[in-house]
Each structure stands twice: as structure tokens, then as C-alpha cells.
Amino acid sequence: MQDPRAWRLSSEAGSVRPDTSTYSHGTQSLEITTTGDPDRPTCADLTLSGVDMTDCQWDLWLRAEDYRQVASILLELGGEGEDCLRLDVAPDMRTLRTGTWCRVTVNRAAERAVVGRPQLNRVTRVRLKVVPASDSAPSRLWVGYLATLPSADSGIVSISFDDGYDSDYKTALGIMQGYGIPAATSYVIADKVGLPGRMSADQLAEMREVHGWDIAAHASTDLTTLDEAGVRKEFETIRSFLLEHGYPEG
């Protein structure tokens, strides 16, 4: 499914073409151009000889010119006619960091709809449908790679909380224990620990030592707004906080 020349435009709007200027695998990618009109999505179709997709996940590499211009990306698996399994590739479009190749793994949990009776044991048509956001401008999305992966026998659920609010300690901890979920990760902002509404250093220590939570940290600002010196300073602050408080694994 890697040859962009094998894909064809199946919608009345937008365009598709191979692009050798940017790619994640091989030497070219599929460039999809949207219309800027959410009522006129752009669809690219790939014809297959009949692939068994009853027990798999879908592995994609995508790049957005501007994720804010895209409302949704749908992966449709079917055959002749409109019968298909429709999957939501990126429920949160911020997953597609603007101007960067991003890997997205899609499984059956991303099911948006089942249209008719698709035969997943013999998929002959794969469709990518890109729906523009409301009041957006025409934009481009690149597909660098699409493949199937075997479904995992089991999975891991990881729960995390941002910003170090004291609701982690006062609310989330008790609720999770009531459901038999032993621990999570609290990502705290170093220079806000101990402020009103935030966990104190003692509470963080209790969460880790008594309740088994992981304590980690993230930036205090959007890293994309910083120059190199600013990024280095931000990470030095994070690293110093974690080491000084005994959280080297964070």
C-alpha cells in the first residue's frame, strides 16, 4: 500500500498526487489537497486484490500542512459499493503536529461506523477521506505509509494527569482505588508545585512512596514558542526538579 501512484481521487473535490519532496518511507508520498469546505471532503482510493483485515490494526505515517484546517481523517475498508468499516484516524487532530511526520496506529476502538455489511476477510478497497474544518482554507495532508499490523493479544492502559493539580491527590486517587486501579502518572509543572490548587512536595512524595504513582514533569510553556536556549533552560529546570525530589525515572 506504499505506492502513491496506485491511489486515485474518488471524490469530486480536492486532488491527490505523488510527491517526491517529502516522504517518511521510500522516495515519495501521497499528497492530498483539501477544498476548505467540510461538505466537500477529499477521498483517495486504493484498490486491492482482496486482503484479510479481520484481525489487524492499521499503521499510518501522516504529515499535515496545518492540522487546524482538518476536521477529521477517516479510513474506510470495504469492497464494491459503499459497504465499509469506517475508522477515525485521528480523534484529536493535534496528534498531527504541523509540518512533521507522525505515526498513527488505528485499531477497532476507533470505529466510527459500519455501513452495510463489509467483508473484512476480503477487503478490496481502502479509502482515506479528509474532511476540512469549518471556515478553513484549502490545505494539504501527506500519507507516507499505510500498512497492517497484527492485533495485540492484550493491551496496557496508562492513566496520566497533567499540571500537578491537587485534585490528583484529593479526588482521582480515591476514585481509581475504588475501581481497583492502583496508580497513574502525575505530570507536574516544576515551578507550580506547592501553589494554591497544586499538589505540595509532601503530597507528591506520598503519591509515589505510599500509593505507587509515577511522578514526572512537563514544560511550563509551549516548547514550540521557544528558541534553542529557551528549550535548554526549560529542560534544565525539569531535570533539576526531578532529581532534587528523588524522581530520576520521570
CSV table of C-alpha atoms in Angstrom, one decimal:
chain,number,residue,atom,x,y,z
A,1,MET,CA,0.0,0.0,0.0
A,2,GLN,CA,3.1,2.2,-0.3
A,3,ASP,CA,3.0,3.3,-4.0
A,4,PRO,CA,1.3,6.7,-4.2
A,5,ARG,CA,0.7,6.2,-7.9
A,6,ALA,CA,-1.7,3.4,-7.1
A,7,TRP,CA,-4.1,5.8,-5.3
A,8,ARG,CA,-6.8,7.7,-7.2
A,9,LEU,CA,-9.1,10.6,-6.5
A,10,SER,CA,-12.6,9.2,-5.8
A,11,SER,CA,-14.3,12.4,-4.8
A,12,GLU,CA,-15.5,15.3,-6.9
A,13,ALA,CA,-13.5,17.7,-4.8
A,14,GLY,CA,-9.8,18.1,-3.9
A,15,SER,CA,-6.8,16.4,-5.5
A,16,VAL,CA,-4.2,13.7,-5.0
A,17,ARG,CA,-0.8,13.3,-6.5
A,18,PRO,CA,2.6,11.7,-5.7
A,19,ASP,CA,5.1,14.0,-4.0
A,20,THR,CA,8.9,13.3,-4.1
A,21,SER,CA,9.7,16.4,-2.0
A,22,THR,CA,8.6,15.0,1.4
A,23,TYR,CA,8.2,11.3,2.5
A,24,SER,CA,8.5,9.1,5.5
A,25,HIS,CA,9.3,5.8,3.7
A,26,GLY,CA,10.8,5.1,0.3
A,27,THR,CA,11.2,8.1,-2.0
A,28,GLN,CA,7.7,9.7,-2.3
A,29,SER,CA,4.4,10.2,-0.5
A,30,LEU,CA,0.8,10.8,-1.5
A,31,GLU,CA,-0.2,14.4,-1.3
A,32,ILE,CA,-3.9,15.1,-0.6
A,33,THR,CA,-5.2,18.6,-1.1
A,34,THR,CA,-8.5,19.6,0.6
A,35,THR,CA,-11.1,22.1,-0.5
A,36,GLY,CA,-11.6,24.1,2.7
A,37,ASP,CA,-15.3,23.1,2.6
A,38,PRO,CA,-16.4,20.5,5.2
A,39,ASP,CA,-19.3,19.5,2.9
A,40,ARG,CA,-16.8,18.5,0.1
A,41,PRO,CA,-14.2,16.1,1.6
A,42,THR,CA,-11.4,14.7,-0.5
A,43,CYS,CA,-11.3,11.0,-0.9
A,44,ALA,CA,-8.3,8.9,-2.1
A,45,ASP,CA,-9.0,5.2,-3.0
A,46,LEU,CA,-6.6,2.2,-3.3
A,47,THR,CA,-7.7,-1.0,-5.0
A,48,LEU,CA,-6.5,-4.3,-3.5
A,49,SER,CA,-6.8,-7.8,-4.7
A,50,GLY,CA,-8.5,-8.9,-1.5
A,51,VAL,CA,-6.7,-8.6,1.8
A,52,ASP,CA,-7.9,-10.3,5.1
A,53,MET,CA,-8.3,-7.5,7.6
A,54,THR,CA,-10.5,-9.2,10.2
A,55,ASP,CA,-7.8,-9.2,12.9
A,56,CYS,CA,-5.4,-6.4,12.5
A,57,GLN,CA,-4.5,-2.8,13.2
A,58,TRP,CA,-3.6,-0.1,10.7
A,59,ASP,CA,-0.3,1.7,10.8
A,60,LEU,CA,0.0,5.1,9.1
A,61,TRP,CA,2.5,7.9,8.8
A,62,LEU,CA,0.9,11.2,8.2
A,63,ARG,CA,2.0,14.8,7.8
A,64,ALA,CA,-0.3,17.9,7.9
A,65,GLU,CA,0.4,21.2,6.4
A,66,ASP,CA,-1.8,22.7,9.2
A,67,TYR,CA,-3.8,20.3,11.4
A,68,ARG,CA,-6.2,23.2,12.3
A,69,GLN,CA,-7.5,23.1,8.7
A,70,VAL,CA,-8.6,19.4,9.0
A,71,ALA,CA,-11.7,18.3,10.9
A,72,SER,CA,-11.2,14.6,10.6
A,73,ILE,CA,-9.4,11.8,8.7
A,74,LEU,CA,-11.4,8.7,8.1
A,75,LEU,CA,-10.1,5.3,7.0
A,76,GLU,CA,-12.8,3.2,5.2
A,77,LEU,CA,-12.3,-0.5,4.4
A,78,GLY,CA,-14.7,-2.3,2.1
A,79,GLY,CA,-15.2,-3.5,-1.4
A,80,GLU,CA,-17.6,-2.7,-4.3
A,81,GLY,CA,-20.4,-0.3,-3.4
A,82,GLU,CA,-20.5,1.7,-0.2
A,83,ASP,CA,-20.3,-1.1,2.4
A,84,CYS,CA,-17.4,-0.3,4.7
A,85,LEU,CA,-15.9,-0.2,8.1
A,86,ARG,CA,-15.2,3.5,8.9
A,87,LEU,CA,-12.4,4.3,11.4
A,88,ASP,CA,-11.4,7.6,12.9
A,89,VAL,CA,-7.7,8.0,12.2
A,90,ALA,CA,-7.1,11.0,14.5
A,91,PRO,CA,-9.8,11.8,17.0
A,92,ASP,CA,-7.6,14.6,18.2
A,93,MET,CA,-6.2,16.4,15.2
A,94,ARG,CA,-3.4,17.9,17.4
A,95,THR,CA,-1.9,14.4,17.1
A,96,LEU,CA,-0.7,15.5,13.6
A,97,ARG,CA,1.9,18.1,14.6
A,98,THR,CA,2.0,20.7,11.8
A,99,GLY,CA,4.8,20.1,9.4
A,100,THR,CA,6.1,16.9,11.0
A,101,TRP,CA,5.7,13.3,10.0
A,102,CYS,CA,3.7,11.5,12.7
A,103,ARG,CA,3.0,7.8,13.2
A,104,VAL,CA,-0.6,6.9,14.0
A,105,THR,CA,-1.8,3.4,14.9
A,106,VAL,CA,-5.6,2.8,14.4
A,107,ASN,CA,-7.5,-0.2,15.8
A,108,ARG,CA,-11.1,-1.2,16.1
A,109,ALA,CA,-11.6,1.0,19.1
A,110,ALA,CA,-11.5,3.9,16.6
A,111,GLU,CA,-14.6,2.6,14.8
A,112,ARG,CA,-16.8,5.5,13.6
A,113,ALA,CA,-19.5,3.5,11.8
A,114,VAL,CA,-20.3,0.2,9.9
A,115,VAL,CA,-22.0,0.9,6.6
A,116,GLY,CA,-23.9,-2.2,5.3
A,117,ARG,CA,-22.1,-5.5,5.6
A,118,PRO,CA,-18.4,-5.1,4.8
A,119,GLN,CA,-16.4,-8.3,4.2
A,120,LEU,CA,-13.3,-7.6,6.2
A,121,ASN,CA,-11.9,-11.0,5.3
A,122,ARG,CA,-11.5,-9.8,1.7
A,123,VAL,CA,-11.0,-6.0,1.6
A,124,THR,CA,-10.6,-4.8,-2.0
A,125,ARG,CA,-11.0,-1.0,-1.4
A,126,VAL,CA,-9.2,1.2,1.1
A,127,ARG,CA,-10.3,4.8,1.2
A,128,LEU,CA,-8.8,7.8,3.0
A,129,LYS,CA,-11.3,10.6,3.5
A,130,VAL,CA,-10.1,14.0,4.6
A,131,VAL,CA,-12.8,16.3,5.9
A,132,PRO,CA,-11.9,20.1,6.1
A,133,ALA,CA,-12.6,22.0,9.3
A,134,SER,CA,-15.3,24.7,9.2
A,135,ASP,CA,-14.2,28.1,7.9
A,136,SER,CA,-10.9,26.6,6.9
A,137,ALA,CA,-8.7,27.2,3.9
A,138,PRO,CA,-7.6,24.6,1.4
A,139,SER,CA,-4.7,22.6,2.9
A,140,ARG,CA,-2.5,19.6,2.3
A,141,LEU,CA,-2.1,16.3,4.0
A,142,TRP,CA,0.6,13.7,3.1
A,143,VAL,CA,0.4,10.0,3.5
A,144,GLY,CA,3.8,8.4,3.8
A,145,TYR,CA,3.0,4.9,4.7
A,146,LEU,CA,0.0,2.6,5.3
A,147,ALA,CA,0.2,-1.0,6.4
A,148,THR,CA,-1.5,-3.5,8.6
A,149,LEU,CA,-0.2,-4.8,12.0
A,150,PRO,CA,-1.4,-7.9,13.9
A,151,SER,CA,-3.8,-7.2,16.7
A,152,ALA,CA,-2.2,-7.4,20.1
A,153,ASP,CA,-3.4,-10.3,22.4
A,154,SER,CA,-3.6,-7.9,25.2
A,155,GLY,CA,-3.1,-4.2,25.9
A,156,ILE,CA,-1.9,-1.8,28.6
A,157,VAL,CA,-4.0,1.2,29.8
A,158,SER,CA,-1.9,4.1,31.1
A,159,ILE,CA,-3.6,6.8,33.0
A,160,SER,CA,-2.0,10.2,33.4
A,161,PHE,CA,-2.8,13.6,34.7
A,162,ASP,CA,-1.4,16.9,33.7
A,163,ASP,CA,-0.2,20.0,35.6
A,164,GLY,CA,0.0,18.6,39.2
A,165,TYR,CA,-3.4,19.8,40.4
A,166,ASP,CA,-4.3,18.8,43.9
A,167,SER,CA,-7.4,17.0,42.5
A,168,ASP,CA,-5.0,14.2,41.6
A,169,TYR,CA,-4.4,13.7,45.4
A,170,LYS,CA,-7.8,14.7,46.7
A,171,THR,CA,-10.1,13.2,44.0
A,172,ALA,CA,-8.5,10.9,41.4
A,173,LEU,CA,-6.5,8.8,43.8
A,174,GLY,CA,-9.7,7.6,45.7
A,175,ILE,CA,-11.8,7.1,42.6
A,176,MET,CA,-9.1,5.0,41.0
A,177,GLN,CA,-8.6,2.9,44.1
A,178,GLY,CA,-12.3,2.3,44.2
A,179,TYR,CA,-12.1,0.7,40.7
A,180,GLY,CA,-9.1,-1.3,41.6
A,181,ILE,CA,-6.7,0.8,39.5
A,182,PRO,CA,-3.6,1.1,41.7
A,183,ALA,CA,-1.7,4.0,40.2
A,184,ALA,CA,-1.2,6.6,37.5
A,185,THR,CA,1.4,9.2,36.4
A,186,SER,CA,1.1,12.8,37.5
A,187,TYR,CA,3.0,15.2,35.2
A,188,VAL,CA,3.7,18.3,37.3
A,189,ILE,CA,4.9,21.7,36.4
A,190,ALA,CA,8.1,22.2,38.5
A,191,ASP,CA,7.6,25.9,39.4
A,192,LYS,CA,4.0,25.5,40.4
A,193,VAL,CA,4.4,22.7,42.9
A,194,GLY,CA,3.0,23.9,46.3
A,195,LEU,CA,1.0,26.8,44.9
A,196,PRO,CA,-2.7,27.0,45.7
A,197,GLY,CA,-4.6,24.3,43.8
A,198,ARG,CA,-1.5,22.3,43.1
A,199,MET,CA,0.0,19.3,45.0
A,200,SER,CA,2.7,20.0,47.5
A,201,ALA,CA,6.1,18.3,47.6
A,202,ASP,CA,4.9,16.2,50.5
A,203,GLN,CA,1.8,15.1,48.7
A,204,LEU,CA,3.8,14.2,45.6
A,205,ALA,CA,6.1,12.1,47.9
A,206,GLU,CA,3.1,10.3,49.4
A,207,MET,CA,1.7,9.6,46.0
A,208,ARG,CA,4.9,8.0,44.9
A,209,GLU,CA,6.1,6.2,48.1
A,210,VAL,CA,2.8,5.1,49.5
A,211,HIS,CA,0.5,4.8,46.5
A,212,GLY,CA,2.9,3.8,43.8
A,213,TRP,CA,2.3,6.7,41.4
A,214,ASP,CA,4.9,7.8,39.0
A,215,ILE,CA,5.8,11.5,39.2
A,216,ALA,CA,7.1,13.1,36.1
A,217,ALA,CA,7.2,16.6,34.7
A,218,HIS,CA,6.4,18.5,31.5
A,219,ALA,CA,7.2,22.0,30.3
A,220,SER,CA,5.6,25.2,31.8
A,221,THR,CA,5.0,26.6,28.3
A,222,ASP,CA,4.6,25.5,24.7
A,223,LEU,CA,8.1,24.4,23.6
A,224,THR,CA,7.4,25.4,20.0
A,225,THR,CA,7.4,29.0,21.1
A,226,LEU,CA,11.0,28.8,22.5
A,227,ASP,CA,14.3,29.2,20.8
A,228,GLU,CA,17.1,26.7,21.5
A,229,ALA,CA,18.3,28.5,24.6
A,230,GLY,CA,14.8,28.6,26.0
A,231,VAL,CA,14.3,24.9,25.4
A,232,ARG,CA,17.6,24.1,27.1
A,233,LYS,CA,16.6,26.2,30.1
A,234,GLU,CA,13.2,24.6,30.3
A,235,PHE,CA,14.6,21.1,30.3
A,236,GLU,CA,17.3,22.0,32.8
A,237,THR,CA,14.5,23.2,35.2
A,238,ILE,CA,12.6,20.0,34.7
A,239,ARG,CA,15.6,17.8,35.2
A,240,SER,CA,16.8,19.6,38.3
A,241,PHE,CA,13.3,19.4,39.9
A,242,LEU,CA,13.0,15.7,39.3
A,243,LEU,CA,16.5,14.8,40.5
A,244,GLU,CA,16.3,17.1,43.6
A,245,HIS,CA,13.0,15.5,44.7
A,246,GLY,CA,14.0,11.9,44.0
A,247,TYR,CA,12.2,11.2,40.8
A,248,PRO,CA,15.0,10.2,38.4
A,249,GLU,CA,12.7,7.9,36.3
A,250,GLY,CA,10.5,10.9,35.5
